[in-house]
Amino acid sequence: MLVSPSKHDVFQAIADPTRRKLLKLLADKEMPITAITEYFPITRTAVNKHLHVLSDAGLVSSQKVGRETRYRLQPEPLVELKQWLSFFEHYWDEKLSALKDFVETDND
């Protein structure tokens, strides 16, 4: 079975603050778009476009339940982001250690 590449990668999908808020909102529960739009000062169409970007990146799934479509977070693609960020952790640790040493140094 061939897996087609997603139209958006995880990094592109989470670049937008509205999409990051959508991911947080959907982290704990499945929600229909009508409920989701209540949390945002944008149109239902705009929310739908954001959900499609997240869906294309594999970050949300949708399921038809009766007449409504419900969305849910799919966190698995975030592992790629975590792995990428973990590469840079030692740089942050080094910088924080240097800052700590500088602050604690007696500069009288």
Coordinates of N, CA and C in Angstrom, one line a residue:
M1 N 0.8 -1.2 0.0 CA 0.0 0.0 0.0 C 0.9 1.2 0.0
L2 N 0.7 2.1 -0.9 CA 1.4 3.4 -1.0 C 0.7 4.4 -0.1
V3 N 1.6 5.2 0.6 CA 1.0 6.3 1.4 C 1.4 7.5 0.6
S4 N 0.4 8.3 0.3 CA 0.6 9.5 -0.4 C 1.1 10.6 0.5
P5 N 2.1 11.4 0.1 CA 2.6 12.4 0.9 C 1.5 13.5 1.2
S6 N 1.5 14.0 2.4 CA 0.5 15.0 2.8 C 0.8 16.3 2.1
K7 N -0.3 17.0 1.8 CA -0.2 18.3 1.2 C 0.6 19.3 2.0
H8 N 0.5 19.2 3.3 CA 1.1 20.1 4.2 C 1.9 19.3 5.2
D9 N 3.1 19.8 5.6 CA 3.9 19.1 6.6 C 3.5 19.6 8.0
V10 N 3.9 18.9 9.0 CA 3.5 19.3 10.3 C 4.0 20.7 10.7
F11 N 5.2 21.0 10.2 CA 5.7 22.4 10.5 C 4.9 23.5 9.9
Q12 N 4.5 23.3 8.7 CA 3.6 24.3 8.0 C 2.3 24.4 8.7
A13 N 1.8 23.2 9.1 CA 0.4 23.2 9.7 C 0.4 23.9 11.1
I14 N 1.5 23.7 11.9 CA 1.5 24.4 13.2 C 2.0 25.8 13.2
A15 N 2.4 26.3 12.1 CA 3.0 27.6 12.0 C 2.0 28.7 12.3
D16 N 0.7 28.4 12.1 CA -0.3 29.4 12.3 C -0.9 29.3 13.7
P17 N -1.0 30.4 14.4 CA -1.5 30.3 15.8 C -2.9 29.8 15.9
T18 N -3.8 30.1 14.9 CA -5.1 29.6 15.0 C -5.1 28.1 14.9
R19 N -4.3 27.5 14.1 CA -4.2 26.0 14.0 C -3.7 25.4 15.3
R20 N -2.7 26.1 15.9 CA -2.2 25.6 17.2 C -3.3 25.6 18.2
K21 N -4.1 26.6 18.2 CA -5.3 26.7 19.2 C -6.3 25.6 18.9
L22 N -6.5 25.3 17.6 CA -7.4 24.2 17.2 C -6.9 22.9 17.7
L23 N -5.6 22.7 17.6 CA -5.0 21.4 18.1 C -5.2 21.3 19.6
K24 N -5.0 22.3 20.4 CA -5.3 22.3 21.8 C -6.7 22.0 22.1
L25 N -7.6 22.7 21.4 CA -9.0 22.5 21.6 C -9.5 21.1 21.4
L26 N -8.9 20.4 20.3 CA -9.3 19.1 20.0 C -8.5 18.0 20.7
A27 N -7.6 18.4 21.6 CA -6.7 17.4 22.3 C -7.5 16.5 23.2
D28 N -8.6 17.0 23.8 CA -9.3 16.2 24.8 C -10.6 15.6 24.3
K29 N -11.1 16.2 23.2 CA -12.4 15.7 22.8 C -12.7 15.9 21.3
E30 N -13.6 15.1 20.8 CA -14.0 15.2 19.4 C -15.1 16.2 19.3
M31 N -15.0 17.1 18.3 CA -16.0 18.2 18.3 C -16.4 18.4 16.8
P32 N -17.7 18.8 16.7 CA -18.2 19.2 15.4 C -17.8 20.7 15.1
I33 N -17.8 21.0 13.8 CA -17.3 22.4 13.5 C -18.2 23.5 14.1
T34 N -19.4 23.2 14.3 CA -20.3 24.2 14.9 C -19.8 24.6 16.3
A35 N -19.4 23.6 17.0 CA -18.9 23.8 18.4 C -17.5 24.5 18.3
I36 N -16.7 24.0 17.4 CA -15.4 24.6 17.3 C -15.4 26.1 17.0
T37 N -16.3 26.5 16.1 CA -16.3 27.9 15.6 C -16.7 28.8 16.8
E38 N -17.3 28.4 17.8 CA -17.7 29.2 19.0 C -16.4 29.7 19.7
Y39 N -15.3 29.0 19.5 CA -14.1 29.4 20.2 C -13.2 30.4 19.5
F40 N -13.6 30.7 18.2 CA -12.8 31.6 17.4 C -13.6 32.8 16.8
P41 N -12.9 33.9 16.7 CA -13.5 35.1 16.2 C -13.5 35.2 14.6
I42 N -13.5 34.0 14.0 CA -13.4 33.9 12.5 C -14.6 33.2 12.0
T43 N -14.8 33.2 10.7 CA -15.9 32.5 10.1 C -15.8 31.0 10.2
R44 N -16.9 30.4 10.0 CA -16.9 28.9 9.9 C -16.1 28.4 8.7
T45 N -16.2 29.2 7.6 CA -15.4 28.8 6.4 C -13.9 28.9 6.7
A46 N -13.5 29.9 7.5 CA -12.0 30.1 7.8 C -11.6 28.9 8.8
V47 N -12.4 28.6 9.7 CA -12.1 27.4 10.6 C -12.0 26.2 9.8
N48 N -12.9 26.0 8.9 CA -12.9 24.8 8.0 C -11.6 24.7 7.2
K49 N -11.2 25.8 6.7 CA -9.9 25.8 5.9 C -8.7 25.4 6.8
H50 N -8.7 26.0 8.1 CA -7.6 25.6 9.0 C -7.7 24.1 9.3
L51 N -8.9 23.6 9.5 CA -9.1 22.1 9.8 C -8.6 21.3 8.6
H52 N -8.8 21.8 7.4 CA -8.3 21.0 6.2 C -6.8 21.0 6.1
V53 N -6.1 22.1 6.5 CA -4.7 22.1 6.5 C -4.2 21.1 7.6
L54 N -4.8 21.1 8.8 CA -4.4 20.2 9.8 C -4.7 18.7 9.4
S55 N -5.8 18.5 8.7 CA -6.1 17.2 8.2 C -5.1 16.7 7.2
D56 N -4.8 17.6 6.3 CA -3.8 17.3 5.2 C -2.4 16.9 5.8
A57 N -2.1 17.5 7.0 CA -0.8 17.2 7.6 C -1.0 16.0 8.5
G58 N -2.2 15.4 8.6 CA -2.4 14.2 9.4 C -2.6 14.5 10.9
L59 N -2.8 15.8 11.3 CA -2.9 16.2 12.7 C -4.3 16.1 13.2
V60 N -5.3 16.1 12.4 CA -6.7 15.9 12.8 C -7.3 14.9 11.9
S61 N -8.3 14.2 12.5 CA -9.1 13.2 11.7 C -10.5 13.7 11.8
S62 N -11.3 13.3 10.8 CA -12.7 13.7 10.8 C -13.5 12.4 10.6
Q63 N -14.7 12.5 11.2 CA -15.6 11.4 11.1 C -17.0 11.9 11.0
K64 N -17.7 11.4 10.0 CA -19.1 11.8 9.8 C -20.0 11.1 10.8
V65 N -20.8 11.8 11.6 CA -21.7 11.3 12.6 C -23.1 12.0 12.3
G66 N -23.9 11.2 11.6 CA -25.2 11.8 11.2 C -25.0 12.9 10.2
R67 N -25.5 14.1 10.4 CA -25.3 15.1 9.5 C -24.1 16.0 9.7
E68 N -23.4 15.8 10.8 CA -22.2 16.6 11.2 C -20.9 15.8 11.0
T69 N -19.9 16.6 10.8 CA -18.5 16.0 10.8 C -17.8 16.4 12.1
R70 N -17.3 15.5 12.7 CA -16.6 15.7 14.0 C -15.1 15.5 13.8
Y71 N -14.3 16.4 14.5 CA -12.9 16.4 14.3 C -12.2 16.0 15.6
R72 N -11.1 15.4 15.5 CA -10.3 14.9 16.7 C -8.8 15.0 16.4
L73 N -8.0 15.4 17.4 CA -6.6 15.5 17.3 C -6.0 14.1 17.0
Q74 N -5.0 14.0 16.1 CA -4.2 12.9 15.8 C -2.8 13.2 16.1
P75 N -2.3 13.0 17.3 CA -1.0 13.5 17.8 C 0.2 12.8 17.2
E76 N 0.1 11.7 16.6 CA 1.2 10.9 16.1 C 2.2 11.8 15.2
P77 N 1.7 12.6 14.3 CA 2.7 13.4 13.5 C 3.5 14.4 14.3
L78 N 3.0 14.7 15.5 CA 3.8 15.6 16.3 C 5.1 15.0 16.8
V79 N 5.2 13.7 16.7 CA 6.5 13.0 17.1 C 7.6 13.6 16.2
E80 N 7.4 13.8 14.9 CA 8.4 14.3 14.0 C 8.9 15.7 14.6
L81 N 7.9 16.5 15.0 CA 8.3 17.8 15.5 C 9.1 17.7 16.8
K82 N 8.7 16.8 17.7 CA 9.4 16.5 18.9 C 10.9 16.1 18.7
Q83 N 11.0 15.2 17.7 CA 12.3 14.7 17.4 C 13.2 15.8 16.8
W84 N 12.7 16.6 16.0 CA 13.4 17.7 15.4 C 13.9 18.7 16.5
L85 N 12.9 19.0 17.4 CA 13.3 20.0 18.5 C 14.2 19.4 19.5
S86 N 14.2 18.1 19.7 CA 15.1 17.5 20.7 C 16.5 17.6 20.3
F87 N 16.8 17.7 19.0 CA 18.1 17.8 18.5 C 18.7 19.1 19.0
F88 N 17.9 20.2 19.2 CA 18.4 21.5 19.6 C 18.4 21.7 21.1
E89 N 17.9 20.7 21.8 CA 17.9 20.9 23.3 C 19.2 21.2 23.9
H90 N 20.2 20.5 23.5 CA 21.5 20.7 24.1 C 22.1 22.1 23.9
Y91 N 21.7 22.7 22.8 CA 22.1 24.1 22.6 C 21.4 25.0 23.6
W92 N 20.1 24.8 23.8 CA 19.4 25.6 24.8 C 20.0 25.3 26.2
D93 N 20.3 24.1 26.5 CA 20.8 23.8 27.8 C 22.2 24.5 28.0
E94 N 23.0 24.5 27.0 CA 24.3 25.2 27.1 C 24.1 26.7 27.3
K95 N 23.2 27.3 26.6 CA 22.9 28.7 26.7 C 22.4 29.0 28.1
L96 N 21.5 28.2 28.6 CA 20.9 28.5 29.9 C 22.0 28.3 31.0
S97 N 22.8 27.3 30.8 CA 23.9 27.1 31.8 C 24.9 28.3 31.8
A98 N 25.2 28.8 30.6 CA 26.1 29.9 30.5 C 25.5 31.2 31.1
L99 N 24.2 31.4 30.9 CA 23.5 32.5 31.5 C 23.5 32.3 33.1
K100 N 23.2 31.2 33.6 CA 23.2 30.9 35.0 C 24.6 31.2 35.6
D101 N 25.6 30.8 34.9 CA 27.0 31.0 35.4 C 27.3 32.5 35.4
F102 N 26.8 33.2 34.4 CA 27.1 34.7 34.3 C 26.3 35.4 35.4
V103 N 25.1 35.1 35.6 CA 24.3 35.7 36.6 C 24.8 35.5 38.0
E104 N 25.3 34.2 38.3 CA 25.8 33.9 39.6 C 27.2 34.4 39.8
T105 N 27.9 34.8 38.8 CA 29.3 35.3 39.0 C 29.3 36.6 39.7
D106 N 30.1 36.7 40.7 CA 30.3 38.0 41.5 C 31.0 39.0 40.6
N107 N 30.3 40.0 40.2 CA 31.0 41.1 39.3 C 31.3 42.3 40.1
D108 N 31.7 42.2 41.3 CA 32.0 43.4 42.1 C 33.3 44.1 41.6

